[in-house]
Amino acid sequence: MINRRHFLTTVAIGTASAAALAACGNGGSSSGQTGSAEKPVTINYTWWGNDDRAERTRKAIALFESKNPDIKVNGNFTDFAGYWQKRATEAAGGGLPDVMQWDLSYLRDYGQRNQLLDLGTVKIDTSAFEKSLLPSGQIKGKTYGIPTSTNAFAVYYDPAKLASLGIAEPTGKWTWSEFQAFLKEVGDKGNGTLYGSTDFTGVWWQFNIWLRQKNIQAFTSDGKLGFSKDDLKTWWNLNSKLRGTQAIVPEDRVTQLKPKSPFGSNVSAAEVTWDNFMAGYLADSGAKQLKLAPVPSDDPNNLGLFLKPSMLMVASAKTKFKDAAARFIDFMVNDPEVGQIFKTSRGVPASKTQRDGTTFDGADKLVVDYEKSIEQYLKDAPEPPIVGFGTLEASFGRIASDLNYGKLTVDGAVDAWFKEAEDLIKQNA
């Protein structure tokens, strides 16, 4: 089990693989790998996120360039869905950007196809990282991703909206039925102007946490599904009585509001998602304050929670500028001033060096305090998901959306997702 207090307050002890990664230099510079202040090399960096993350990232890039005048960084971003479509197109054409923000869901897909650089062949200091986090970026002994930060699942809520409806703030000690009763109360008192939340059963990671609460692993060690159709039916039936009521934001409204979320658009009073969304939600909603509570569970001793790398930094296997890419990655994950720029908008900094150099107050302190508050419930995070998981996660949301549109029954939705999952697993066997 990951001890969050230890993680936040003590120096991490690196594993042998971490030490090897930290000590290793690259295999030698080839022509064009290094630049000068007069003639810097240019690397491309891409990330996903909203305007708030884009502004913070641009500040970090400017800071890096000021400290590394021999390297220029060409940055661009898009939303999460569009991001992976672009990466797939680039990978097919052999042209991935030099450095990329990455999600755990897609690490095995690209790493096992040798499209990502083995970061063990370049200089990146990982000595200040929690030893239990580094394996999340490793596949078969090679390091393809370095975590920038960690996050955990939580229930966001807007205390001002609850107060306006005369609803007490949640304590966070609630069962699934009590949580649903809370959403229904918000919807009923919202009188058509405020919904409870979006349909949380359409979120893969919340389903994963629900499975963990029942001591069921999502995937087996040999890359098969670890849960049954009956498990998924139970999950998608959980909200059957709430769909079509004010407790759940209608699917057509969710679509209309994109790329913002209903919670960020002040259409709902709560949202179940990762805790590092705080900065983005505040920027989108204009709320003075947002709060976090633990996710519901019918077992008060098992919330199914874990620390997940909120994102990782990776490099293209075909980059011509390995040294420059490595210096940029090292800077983005370790530099204390970068921590000051991002605070918890990427999650709680994974590097102790960056974490100790960051001052957390206001909304950022809420995120750090939330992760401290759930440390007794944290269990080891799952390994990088199976090949094709990104596709399965996307189809999970898409099929859940069809369920909310009324295009599918719960049984039909389960059959549709299982067929896609089983076909994909068979293709990658």
Coordinates of C-alpha atoms in Angstrom, one line a residue:
M1 CA 0.0 0.0 0.0
I2 CA 1.3 3.5 -0.8
N3 CA 1.7 5.6 2.3
R4 CA 0.6 9.1 1.2
R5 CA 2.1 10.8 4.2
H6 CA 5.5 9.2 3.5
F7 CA 5.0 10.2 -0.2
L8 CA 4.4 13.8 0.6
T9 CA 7.0 14.3 3.4
T10 CA 10.0 12.1 2.9
V11 CA 12.7 11.6 0.3
A12 CA 11.8 8.7 -1.9
I13 CA 14.3 5.8 -2.1
G14 CA 14.9 4.9 -5.7
T15 CA 14.7 1.4 -7.0
A16 CA 17.6 -0.2 -8.9
S17 CA 15.8 0.6 -12.1
A18 CA 15.3 4.2 -11.0
A19 CA 19.0 4.5 -10.1
A20 CA 20.0 3.1 -13.4
L21 CA 17.6 5.5 -15.2
A22 CA 19.0 8.5 -13.2
A23 CA 22.6 7.6 -13.8
C24 CA 22.3 6.7 -17.5
G25 CA 23.4 9.1 -20.1
N26 CA 22.3 8.9 -23.7
G27 CA 24.1 6.7 -26.2
G28 CA 26.0 9.6 -27.7
S29 CA 25.1 12.8 -29.5
S30 CA 24.7 12.6 -33.2
S31 CA 24.9 15.5 -35.6
G32 CA 22.0 18.0 -35.1
Q33 CA 21.3 16.8 -31.5
T34 CA 22.7 19.8 -29.8
G35 CA 22.4 23.5 -30.5
S36 CA 23.7 26.8 -29.2
A37 CA 22.2 30.1 -28.1
E38 CA 23.0 31.5 -31.5
K39 CA 21.5 28.5 -33.3
P40 CA 19.2 26.6 -31.0
V41 CA 17.6 23.3 -31.9
T42 CA 13.8 23.2 -31.9
I43 CA 11.7 20.4 -30.4
N44 CA 8.0 19.9 -30.7
Y45 CA 5.9 19.4 -27.5
T46 CA 2.2 18.6 -27.4
W47 CA -0.3 18.3 -24.5
W48 CA -4.0 18.1 -23.9
G49 CA -6.1 20.4 -21.6
N50 CA -8.1 23.5 -21.4
D51 CA -7.0 27.2 -21.7
D52 CA -5.8 27.3 -18.1
R53 CA -3.4 24.4 -18.6
A54 CA -2.2 25.9 -21.9
E55 CA -1.4 29.2 -20.2
R56 CA 0.6 27.4 -17.4
T57 CA 2.4 25.2 -19.9
R58 CA 3.4 28.2 -22.0
K59 CA 4.9 29.9 -18.9
A60 CA 6.8 26.7 -18.1
I61 CA 8.1 26.5 -21.7
A62 CA 9.2 30.2 -21.5
L63 CA 11.0 29.5 -18.3
F64 CA 12.8 26.4 -19.8
E65 CA 13.9 28.4 -22.8
S66 CA 15.3 31.2 -20.6
K67 CA 17.4 28.6 -18.7
N68 CA 18.2 26.6 -21.8
P69 CA 18.9 29.2 -24.6
D70 CA 20.2 26.4 -26.9
I71 CA 16.8 24.8 -27.1
K72 CA 13.5 26.2 -28.5
V73 CA 10.2 24.4 -27.7
N74 CA 7.3 24.6 -30.2
G75 CA 4.2 23.9 -28.1
N76 CA 0.6 23.1 -29.1
F77 CA -2.4 21.5 -27.4
T78 CA -5.9 20.1 -28.0
D79 CA -8.7 18.5 -26.0
F80 CA -8.3 14.9 -24.7
A81 CA -10.3 13.1 -27.4
G82 CA -8.8 15.0 -30.3
Y83 CA -5.3 14.5 -28.8
W84 CA -5.3 10.8 -29.3
Q85 CA -6.7 10.9 -32.7
K86 CA -3.8 13.1 -33.7
R87 CA -1.3 10.9 -32.1
A88 CA -2.7 7.8 -33.9
T89 CA -2.4 9.6 -37.3
E90 CA 1.1 10.8 -36.5
A91 CA 2.2 7.4 -35.4
A92 CA 0.9 5.8 -38.6
G93 CA 2.9 8.3 -40.6
G94 CA 6.0 7.9 -38.4
G95 CA 5.9 11.5 -37.2
L96 CA 5.2 11.7 -33.5
P97 CA 6.3 15.0 -31.8
D98 CA 9.6 15.0 -30.0
V99 CA 8.1 15.2 -26.5
M100 CA 4.5 14.5 -25.4
Q101 CA 2.2 14.7 -22.4
W102 CA 0.9 11.2 -22.0
D103 CA -1.8 9.1 -20.3
L104 CA -1.3 5.8 -18.7
S105 CA -4.1 4.3 -20.8
Y106 CA -2.0 4.6 -24.0
L107 CA 1.4 3.8 -22.7
R108 CA 1.5 0.1 -23.4
D109 CA 0.0 0.6 -26.9
Y110 CA 2.8 2.9 -28.1
G111 CA 5.6 1.5 -25.9
Q112 CA 5.2 -2.1 -27.1
R113 CA 5.2 -0.9 -30.7
N114 CA 8.6 0.8 -30.1
Q115 CA 7.1 4.2 -30.9
L116 CA 8.3 5.8 -27.6
L117 CA 11.9 6.5 -26.6
D118 CA 13.4 4.3 -23.8
L119 CA 14.1 7.1 -21.3
G120 CA 16.6 4.8 -19.6
T121 CA 19.0 5.7 -22.4
V122 CA 19.0 9.5 -21.6
K123 CA 19.7 11.7 -18.6
I124 CA 16.6 12.2 -16.5
D125 CA 16.9 12.5 -12.7
T126 CA 14.4 10.2 -11.0
S127 CA 16.1 10.1 -7.6
A128 CA 13.4 12.2 -5.9
F129 CA 10.5 10.0 -7.1
E130 CA 8.5 7.6 -4.9
K131 CA 9.7 4.2 -5.9
S132 CA 6.2 2.8 -6.2
L133 CA 5.3 5.3 -8.9
L134 CA 8.1 4.7 -11.4
P135 CA 6.9 1.2 -12.5
S136 CA 3.8 2.9 -13.8
G137 CA 5.9 4.2 -16.7
Q138 CA 7.8 0.9 -17.3
I139 CA 7.1 -2.0 -19.6
K140 CA 9.2 -5.1 -19.7
G141 CA 12.1 -3.4 -18.0
K142 CA 12.2 -0.3 -20.1
T143 CA 11.1 3.2 -19.0
Y144 CA 8.8 4.9 -21.5
G145 CA 7.2 7.5 -19.3
I146 CA 8.1 9.7 -16.3
P147 CA 5.1 10.7 -14.0
T148 CA 4.7 14.4 -13.7
S149 CA 2.3 14.1 -10.8
T150 CA -0.3 12.0 -9.0
N151 CA -4.0 12.2 -8.6
A152 CA -6.9 10.3 -7.0
F153 CA -10.6 10.1 -7.7
A154 CA -13.0 12.3 -5.8
V155 CA -16.4 13.9 -5.7
Y156 CA -16.3 17.6 -6.5
Y157 CA -19.0 19.8 -5.3
D158 CA -19.8 23.5 -5.2
P159 CA -20.7 24.5 -1.6
A160 CA -22.3 27.8 -2.7
K161 CA -24.7 26.0 -5.0
L162 CA -25.6 23.5 -2.2
A163 CA -26.1 26.4 0.3
S164 CA -28.4 28.1 -2.2
L165 CA -30.6 25.0 -2.3
G166 CA -30.5 24.5 1.5
I167 CA -28.6 21.2 1.1
A168 CA -26.0 20.3 3.7
E169 CA -22.4 19.6 2.4
P170 CA -21.5 15.9 2.2
T171 CA -19.3 14.4 4.8
G172 CA -17.8 12.0 2.3
K173 CA -18.9 9.0 4.3
W174 CA -21.6 7.7 2.1
T175 CA -22.9 4.6 0.4
W176 CA -23.8 4.5 -3.3
S177 CA -27.5 4.8 -2.5
E178 CA -26.8 7.8 -0.2
F179 CA -24.8 9.4 -2.9
Q180 CA -27.6 8.9 -5.4
A181 CA -30.1 10.3 -2.9
F182 CA -27.9 13.4 -2.7
L183 CA -27.9 13.8 -6.5
K184 CA -31.7 13.4 -6.5
E185 CA -32.1 16.0 -3.8
V186 CA -30.0 18.5 -5.8
G187 CA -32.0 17.8 -9.0
D188 CA -35.4 18.1 -7.2
K189 CA -34.5 21.4 -5.5
G190 CA -32.7 22.7 -8.6
N191 CA -36.0 23.1 -10.2
G192 CA -34.8 22.6 -13.7
T193 CA -31.9 25.0 -13.5
L194 CA -29.4 22.8 -11.7
Y195 CA -28.7 19.0 -12.0
G196 CA -27.0 16.7 -9.6
S197 CA -24.1 15.5 -11.8
T198 CA -23.4 13.7 -15.1
D199 CA -23.9 10.0 -15.2
F200 CA -20.9 8.7 -13.2
T201 CA -21.5 5.2 -14.4
G202 CA -20.2 6.2 -17.8
V203 CA -16.7 6.9 -16.4
W204 CA -14.4 3.9 -16.8
W205 CA -12.1 4.8 -13.9
Q206 CA -15.1 5.1 -11.5
F207 CA -16.2 1.6 -12.6
N208 CA -12.7 0.4 -12.0
I209 CA -12.8 1.8 -8.5
W210 CA -16.2 0.2 -7.9
L211 CA -14.7 -3.1 -9.0
R212 CA -11.8 -2.6 -6.6
Q213 CA -14.3 -2.0 -3.8
K214 CA -15.5 -5.5 -4.5
N215 CA -11.9 -6.8 -4.7
I216 CA -12.3 -7.5 -8.5
Q217 CA -9.4 -6.5 -10.8
A218 CA -10.4 -5.0 -14.1
F219 CA -7.8 -7.1 -16.0
T220 CA -6.0 -10.3 -15.3
S221 CA -2.3 -10.7 -15.4
D222 CA -2.5 -12.3 -18.9
G223 CA -4.4 -9.4 -20.4
K224 CA -8.0 -10.7 -20.2
L225 CA -11.0 -9.1 -18.6
G226 CA -11.2 -9.7 -14.9
F227 CA -14.9 -8.9 -14.5
S228 CA -18.1 -10.5 -15.9
K229 CA -21.0 -9.2 -17.9
D230 CA -23.1 -9.4 -14.8
D231 CA -20.7 -7.0 -13.0
L232 CA -21.0 -4.4 -15.8
K233 CA -24.8 -4.9 -15.9
T234 CA -25.0 -4.2 -12.1
W235 CA -22.9 -1.1 -12.6
W236 CA -24.8 0.4 -15.5
N237 CA -28.1 -0.5 -13.7
L238 CA -27.0 1.5 -10.7
N239 CA -28.3 4.7 -12.2
S240 CA -31.3 3.3 -14.0
K241 CA -33.8 5.1 -11.8
L242 CA -31.9 8.4 -12.1
R243 CA -31.6 8.6 -15.9
G244 CA -34.1 11.0 -17.3
T245 CA -34.5 12.9 -14.0
Q246 CA -32.9 16.2 -12.8
A247 CA -30.4 14.1 -10.9
I248 CA -28.5 13.4 -14.1
V249 CA -27.5 16.0 -16.8
P250 CA -29.2 14.9 -20.0
E251 CA -26.8 13.6 -22.6
D252 CA -27.8 16.1 -25.3
R253 CA -27.0 18.9 -22.8
V254 CA -23.6 17.3 -22.1
T255 CA -22.8 17.3 -25.8
Q256 CA -23.9 20.9 -26.2
L257 CA -21.6 22.1 -23.5
K258 CA -18.4 20.5 -24.8
P259 CA -15.5 21.1 -24.5
K260 CA -16.5 22.3 -21.1
S261 CA -18.0 19.9 -18.6
P262 CA -21.5 20.5 -17.1
F263 CA -19.8 21.0 -13.7
G264 CA -17.4 23.6 -15.1
S265 CA -20.4 25.2 -16.9
N266 CA -22.4 25.6 -13.7
V267 CA -25.1 23.2 -14.9
S268 CA -24.5 20.6 -12.1
A269 CA -23.6 20.8 -8.4
A270 CA -21.3 17.8 -8.3
E271 CA -18.9 15.7 -10.5
V272 CA -17.0 12.5 -9.9
T273 CA -13.5 12.7 -11.4
W274 CA -9.8 13.1 -10.7
D275 CA -8.8 15.6 -8.0
N276 CA -6.3 17.5 -10.2
F277 CA -9.2 19.1 -12.2
M278 CA -9.5 21.7 -9.5
A279 CA -7.8 24.6 -11.3
G280 CA -9.6 23.9 -14.6
Y281 CA -13.0 23.7 -12.9
L282 CA -12.4 27.0 -11.0
A283 CA -11.3 28.7 -14.2
D284 CA -14.2 27.4 -16.2
S285 CA -16.9 27.9 -13.6
G286 CA -15.8 31.1 -12.0
A287 CA -16.7 29.6 -8.7
K288 CA -15.1 31.2 -5.6
Q289 CA -14.6 27.8 -4.0
L290 CA -15.0 24.1 -4.8
K291 CA -14.6 21.2 -2.4
L292 CA -13.6 17.5 -2.6
A293 CA -15.1 14.5 -0.9
P294 CA -14.2 10.8 -1.1
V295 CA -16.1 8.6 -3.6
P296 CA -19.0 6.5 -2.3
S297 CA -18.6 2.9 -1.2
D298 CA -20.8 0.3 0.4
D299 CA -17.7 -0.9 2.3
P300 CA -16.5 1.9 4.6
N301 CA -13.1 0.3 4.9
N302 CA -12.5 -0.2 1.2
L303 CA -13.0 2.9 -1.1
G304 CA -11.1 1.3 -3.9
L305 CA -8.9 4.4 -4.2
F306 CA -5.3 4.6 -5.5
L307 CA -2.8 7.1 -6.6
K308 CA -2.5 7.2 -10.4
P309 CA 0.1 9.1 -12.4
S310 CA -2.1 12.0 -13.5
M311 CA 0.0 12.2 -16.6
L312 CA 3.5 11.2 -17.8
M313 CA 6.1 12.8 -20.0
V314 CA 7.3 10.7 -23.0
A315 CA 9.4 11.2 -26.1
S316 CA 9.2 9.9 -29.6
A317 CA 11.5 7.0 -30.4
K318 CA 12.3 8.8 -33.6
T319 CA 13.2 12.1 -32.2
K320 CA 16.4 13.6 -33.6
F321 CA 17.0 15.5 -30.4
K322 CA 17.2 13.0 -27.6
D323 CA 19.4 15.2 -25.4
A324 CA 17.1 18.2 -25.8
A325 CA 14.0 16.1 -25.2
A326 CA 15.5 14.6 -22.1
R327 CA 16.5 18.0 -20.7
F328 CA 13.0 19.3 -21.3
I329 CA 11.4 16.3 -19.6
D330 CA 13.7 16.5 -16.6
F331 CA 12.9 20.2 -16.3
M332 CA 9.2 19.7 -16.5
V333 CA 9.1 17.0 -13.8
N334 CA 11.8 18.3 -11.4
D335 CA 12.2 22.0 -11.5
P336 CA 10.6 23.7 -8.4
E337 CA 9.6 26.8 -10.4
V338 CA 7.6 24.6 -12.7
G339 CA 5.9 23.3 -9.6
Q340 CA 5.0 26.9 -8.7
I341 CA 3.5 27.4 -12.1
F342 CA 1.3 24.3 -12.2
K343 CA 0.6 23.9 -8.5
T344 CA -1.9 21.0 -8.5
S345 CA -3.4 21.6 -11.9
R346 CA -1.5 18.5 -13.2
G347 CA -1.9 16.7 -9.8
V348 CA 0.4 16.7 -6.8
P349 CA 4.0 16.9 -8.1
A350 CA 5.5 13.4 -8.2
S351 CA 9.1 14.6 -7.7
K352 CA 9.9 15.6 -4.1
T353 CA 12.3 18.2 -5.4
Q354 CA 9.5 19.9 -7.3
R355 CA 7.0 19.2 -4.5
D356 CA 9.1 20.8 -1.8
G357 CA 9.7 23.9 -4.0
T358 CA 6.0 24.4 -4.4
T359 CA 3.8 26.5 -2.1
F360 CA 0.3 25.1 -1.8
D361 CA -2.5 27.3 -0.7
G362 CA -6.1 27.9 -1.5
A363 CA -7.5 25.5 -4.0
D364 CA -4.2 23.7 -4.4
K365 CA -4.0 23.0 -0.7
L366 CA -7.4 21.5 -0.9
V367 CA -6.1 18.9 -3.4
V368 CA -3.0 18.1 -1.3
D369 CA -5.1 17.9 1.9
Y370 CA -7.6 15.7 0.1
E371 CA -5.0 13.2 -0.8
K372 CA -3.6 13.2 2.8
S373 CA -7.2 12.6 4.0
I374 CA -7.6 9.4 2.0
E375 CA -4.1 8.0 2.6
Q376 CA -5.4 5.2 4.8
Y377 CA -7.6 3.9 2.0
L378 CA -5.0 4.1 -0.8
K379 CA -3.9 0.8 -2.4
D380 CA -1.4 0.1 -5.0
A381 CA -2.3 1.4 -8.4
P382 CA -2.9 -1.0 -11.3
E383 CA 0.0 -1.6 -13.8
P384 CA -0.2 0.1 -17.3
P385 CA -3.5 -1.2 -18.8
I386 CA -3.6 -3.7 -21.6
V387 CA -2.8 -2.9 -25.2
G388 CA -5.8 -1.1 -26.8
F389 CA -7.1 0.1 -23.4
G390 CA -7.4 3.7 -24.7
T391 CA -9.9 2.4 -27.3
L392 CA -11.8 0.5 -24.7
E393 CA -12.0 3.4 -22.3
A394 CA -13.3 5.6 -25.2
S395 CA -15.9 3.0 -26.2
F396 CA -17.0 2.7 -22.6
G397 CA -17.9 6.3 -22.5
R398 CA -19.4 6.3 -26.0
I399 CA -21.7 3.3 -25.3
A400 CA -22.7 4.8 -21.9
S401 CA -23.6 7.9 -23.8
D402 CA -25.8 5.8 -26.2
L403 CA -27.4 4.3 -23.0
N404 CA -28.3 7.8 -21.8
Y405 CA -29.6 8.8 -25.1
G406 CA -31.9 5.8 -25.0
K407 CA -30.4 4.2 -28.0
L408 CA -29.4 1.1 -26.0
T409 CA -30.8 -0.9 -23.1
V410 CA -28.4 -1.8 -20.3
D411 CA -28.2 -5.4 -21.6
G412 CA -27.6 -4.1 -25.1
A413 CA -24.9 -1.7 -23.9
V414 CA -23.1 -4.5 -22.0
D415 CA -23.2 -6.8 -25.0
A416 CA -21.9 -4.1 -27.2
W417 CA -19.0 -3.2 -25.0
F418 CA -18.0 -6.8 -24.2
K419 CA -18.0 -7.6 -28.0
E420 CA -15.6 -4.7 -28.6
A421 CA -13.4 -5.6 -25.7
E422 CA -13.2 -9.3 -26.5
D423 CA -12.5 -8.6 -30.2
L424 CA -9.7 -6.1 -29.3
I425 CA -8.1 -8.5 -26.8
K426 CA -8.2 -11.3 -29.4
Q427 CA -6.5 -9.0 -32.0
N428 CA -3.7 -8.2 -29.6
A429 CA -3.2 -11.7 -28.1

